[in-house]
Amino acid sequence: MESIRLLIVDDHVLIRNGLRLLLEKDESLQVVAEAEEGGEAIRLAIKYQPDVILLDVTMPGGLDGFVTSRAIHEEVPHSKIILLTMHDEEVYIQKAIEYHIPGYLSKNSDISELSSAIKRVFAGKIYYQTSMPEEELQHLLEGSKQKRHLSRREVEIVRLTVLGYTNIEIADKLVISPKTVENHKARVMMKLQLKHKHELVRFALKNDFIEF
């Protein structure tokens, strides 16, 4: 079995060196490159095509972990990302889910947990280690999964609905008919298994449709 190829991204050289030494004690893991900021991480991801990227959230150079992850996903879509961070606030966790990042782990985690996270994420699974109650975390993950089932047009119609636009105003903005707007809304409600408008508004606010 081939090793899981890793890219480590952190602006502290001691953290990068420490992670490399600890991770490579596991013969199934191989660190192929290290980067200290987002731009370099994107370049190295394209060059080395790693299986999993361990990515710090807060980095110098103007590109944080979220912006970097989006750019890497566009350039190297098969690479799985695990955010390594000291941030455990809901806003960070929710943003990671919104960016479809499969792994989220504290920098204080022990190496065995990090290895497990790498292997689970590499296998296509989600691994989030947070202080958030499990039920709330699963709710956010499920909401993100449902959101991905919607087309870009459907998401835009939901966003405008939550902002208070009428069907006629939405139709005018998107250059479609009011009837088409109604049809899109009906499909959205069916996909999300919702019955009432207030449920749609609550779902949209919880899953950041306003910032789309």
C-alpha positions as MATLAB code, in Angstrom:
seq = 'MESIRLLIVDDHVLIRNGLRLLLEKDESLQVVAEAEEGGEAIRLAIKYQPDVILLDVTMPGGLDGFVTSRAIHEEVPHSKIILLTMHDEEVYIQKAIEYHIPGYLSKNSDISELSSAIKRVFAGKIYYQTSMPEEELQHLLEGSKQKRHLSRREVEIVRLTVLGYTNIEIADKLVISPKTVENHKARVMMKLQLKHKHELVRFALKNDFIEF';
ca = [
       0.000    0.000    0.000;
       1.351    3.438   -0.979;
       1.888    6.095    1.677;
      -0.558    8.956    2.164;
       1.269   11.984    0.795;
       1.076   15.082    3.010;
       1.673   18.822    2.664;
       2.161   20.715    5.951;
       1.288   24.421    5.957;
       2.165   26.544    9.000;
       4.115   29.780    9.418;
       6.092   28.371   12.381;
       9.043   26.253   11.279;
       9.217   24.467   14.647;
       5.620   23.276   14.272;
       6.277   22.067   10.720;
       9.427   20.222   11.758;
       7.730   18.704   14.768;
       4.771   17.481   12.739;
       7.038   15.984   10.092;
       9.101   14.076   12.665;
       6.057   12.727   14.469;
       3.985   11.862   11.404;
       6.755   10.091    9.543;
       7.090    7.603   12.395;
       3.970    6.126   10.793;
       5.168    4.322    7.657;
       1.812    4.907    5.976;
       2.364    8.688    6.014;
       4.854   10.681    3.938;
       5.434   14.448    4.115;
       6.221   15.541    0.554;
       6.464   19.305    1.162;
       6.104   22.148    3.662;
       4.853   25.718    3.211;
       4.788   28.724    5.518;
       1.999   30.770    3.900;
      -1.031   30.446    1.626;
       0.483   31.407   -1.714;
       3.345   28.950   -1.280;
       0.861   26.275   -0.166;
      -1.140   26.663   -3.383;
       2.000   26.426   -5.536;
       3.297   23.346   -3.708;
      -0.117   21.670   -3.790;
      -0.172   22.045   -7.574;
       3.417   20.800   -7.852;
       3.277   17.805   -5.489;
      -0.431   16.849   -5.688;
      -0.631   15.741   -2.017;
      -3.384   13.442   -0.786;
      -3.963   15.413    2.430;
      -2.990   18.958    3.390;
      -2.553   20.016    7.034;
      -3.399   23.701    6.899;
      -3.104   26.396    9.566;
      -6.020   28.849    9.741;
      -4.073   32.001   10.632;
      -1.125   32.745    8.352;
       0.793   35.807    7.100;
       0.685   37.097    3.543;
      -2.991   37.937    3.208;
      -4.288   34.412    2.558;
      -5.810   32.682    5.563;
      -6.572   28.977    5.719;
     -10.078   29.394    4.336;
      -9.096   31.403    1.255;
      -6.148   29.075    0.687;
      -8.346   25.992    0.963;
     -10.744   27.329   -1.660;
      -7.915   28.057   -4.087;
      -6.391   24.617   -3.531;
      -9.772   22.952   -4.034;
     -10.077   24.663   -7.420;
      -6.547   23.745   -8.523;
      -6.112   20.333   -6.870;
      -9.649   19.065   -6.162;
      -8.551   15.580   -5.053;
      -6.423   16.939   -2.172;
      -8.242   16.666    1.163;
      -7.732   19.440    3.715;
      -7.514   19.300    7.498;
      -7.477   22.642    9.293;
      -5.117   22.665   12.268;
      -6.025   25.541   14.538;
      -6.206   26.959   18.044;
      -9.652   28.414   17.230;
     -12.621   26.476   18.576;
     -15.298   29.155   18.198;
     -18.488   28.281   16.338;
     -17.863   30.933   13.680;
     -14.653   29.156   12.590;
     -16.243   25.711   12.653;
     -19.241   26.911   10.679;
     -16.989   28.577    8.112;
     -14.945   25.389    7.704;
     -18.162   23.478    7.023;
     -19.319   26.179    4.614;
     -16.026   25.809    2.700;
     -16.565   22.013    2.562;
     -13.357   21.315    4.488;
     -13.473   17.664    5.640;
     -11.114   17.913    8.627;
     -10.929   20.282   11.603;
      -8.550   19.597   14.457;
      -6.968   21.400   17.404;
      -3.207   21.945   17.363;
      -3.245   20.504   20.871;
      -4.339   17.082   19.577;
      -1.998   14.188   20.176;
      -0.270   12.577   17.225;
      -2.382    9.426   17.287;
      -5.554   11.492   16.834;
      -3.969   13.488   14.032;
      -2.933   10.267   12.269;
      -6.469    8.920   12.626;
      -7.894   12.160   11.238;
      -5.557   12.020    8.222;
      -6.552    8.452    7.414;
     -10.281    9.098    7.815;
     -10.205   12.235    5.682;
      -8.081   10.466    3.060;
     -10.764    7.751    2.961;
     -13.390   10.374    2.133;
     -14.854   10.798    5.617;
     -15.429   13.852    7.806;
     -13.345   14.360   10.961;
     -14.118   17.321   13.232;
     -12.649   17.548   16.732;
     -14.338   20.478   18.478;
     -15.923   21.427   21.782;
     -19.240   22.006   20.019;
     -22.020   19.619   21.119;
     -22.190   16.660   18.736;
     -25.855   17.257   17.918;
     -25.195   20.860   16.887;
     -22.147   19.862   14.830;
     -24.141   17.196   12.993;
     -26.891   19.736   12.318;
     -24.379   22.089   10.675;
     -22.850   19.277    8.634;
     -26.268   18.079    7.469;
     -27.256   21.624    6.523;
     -24.108   21.995    4.421;
     -24.806   18.670    2.717;
     -28.347   19.770    1.845;
     -27.087   23.107    0.554;
     -24.780   21.339   -1.909;
     -27.841   19.666   -3.459;
     -29.125   23.065   -4.587;
     -28.152   24.627   -7.898;
     -26.465   28.012   -7.993;
     -29.693   29.562   -9.288;
     -31.694   27.983   -6.473;
     -29.253   29.276   -3.853;
     -29.484   32.770   -5.335;
     -33.293   32.690   -5.236;
     -33.230   31.573   -1.591;
     -30.775   34.365   -0.773;
     -32.985   37.013   -2.384;
     -36.062   35.583   -0.669;
     -34.416   35.879    2.733;
     -33.397   39.453    1.909;
     -37.092   40.239    1.492;
     -37.498   40.419   -2.279;
     -40.856   39.397   -3.764;
     -41.156   36.832   -6.564;
     -41.685   39.639   -9.070;
     -38.600   41.516   -7.845;
     -36.493   38.323   -7.908;
     -37.712   37.584  -11.433;
     -36.742   41.087  -12.522;
     -33.262   40.795  -10.980;
     -32.557   37.373  -12.508;
     -34.317   38.106  -15.831;
     -36.706   35.171  -15.506;
     -40.465   34.942  -15.075;
     -42.206   35.040  -11.667;
     -43.591   31.587  -12.457;
     -40.038   30.268  -12.871;
     -39.151   31.764   -9.484;
     -42.136   29.951   -7.940;
     -41.055   26.681   -9.557;
     -37.502   27.056   -8.234;
     -38.800   27.745   -4.725;
     -41.033   24.677   -4.871;
     -38.066   22.487   -5.863;
     -35.933   23.978   -3.079;
     -38.617   23.250   -0.493;
     -38.910   19.692   -1.776;
     -35.124   19.115   -1.768;
     -34.782   20.483    1.770;
     -37.946   18.719    2.948;
     -39.449   21.971    4.233;
     -43.107   22.970    4.290;
     -43.212   26.619    5.342;
     -41.421   29.804    4.312;
     -40.252   30.537    7.866;
     -38.467   27.139    7.876;
     -36.681   28.103    4.656;
     -35.640   31.455    6.127;
     -34.306   29.784    9.280;
     -32.388   27.206    7.225;
     -30.902   29.911    4.975;
     -29.768   32.066    7.901;
     -28.245   29.097    9.712;
     -26.286   28.072    6.606;
     -25.042   31.515    5.539;
     -27.029   31.920    2.327;
     -26.907   35.689    2.898;
     -23.135   35.674    2.290;
     -23.382   33.637   -0.914;
];
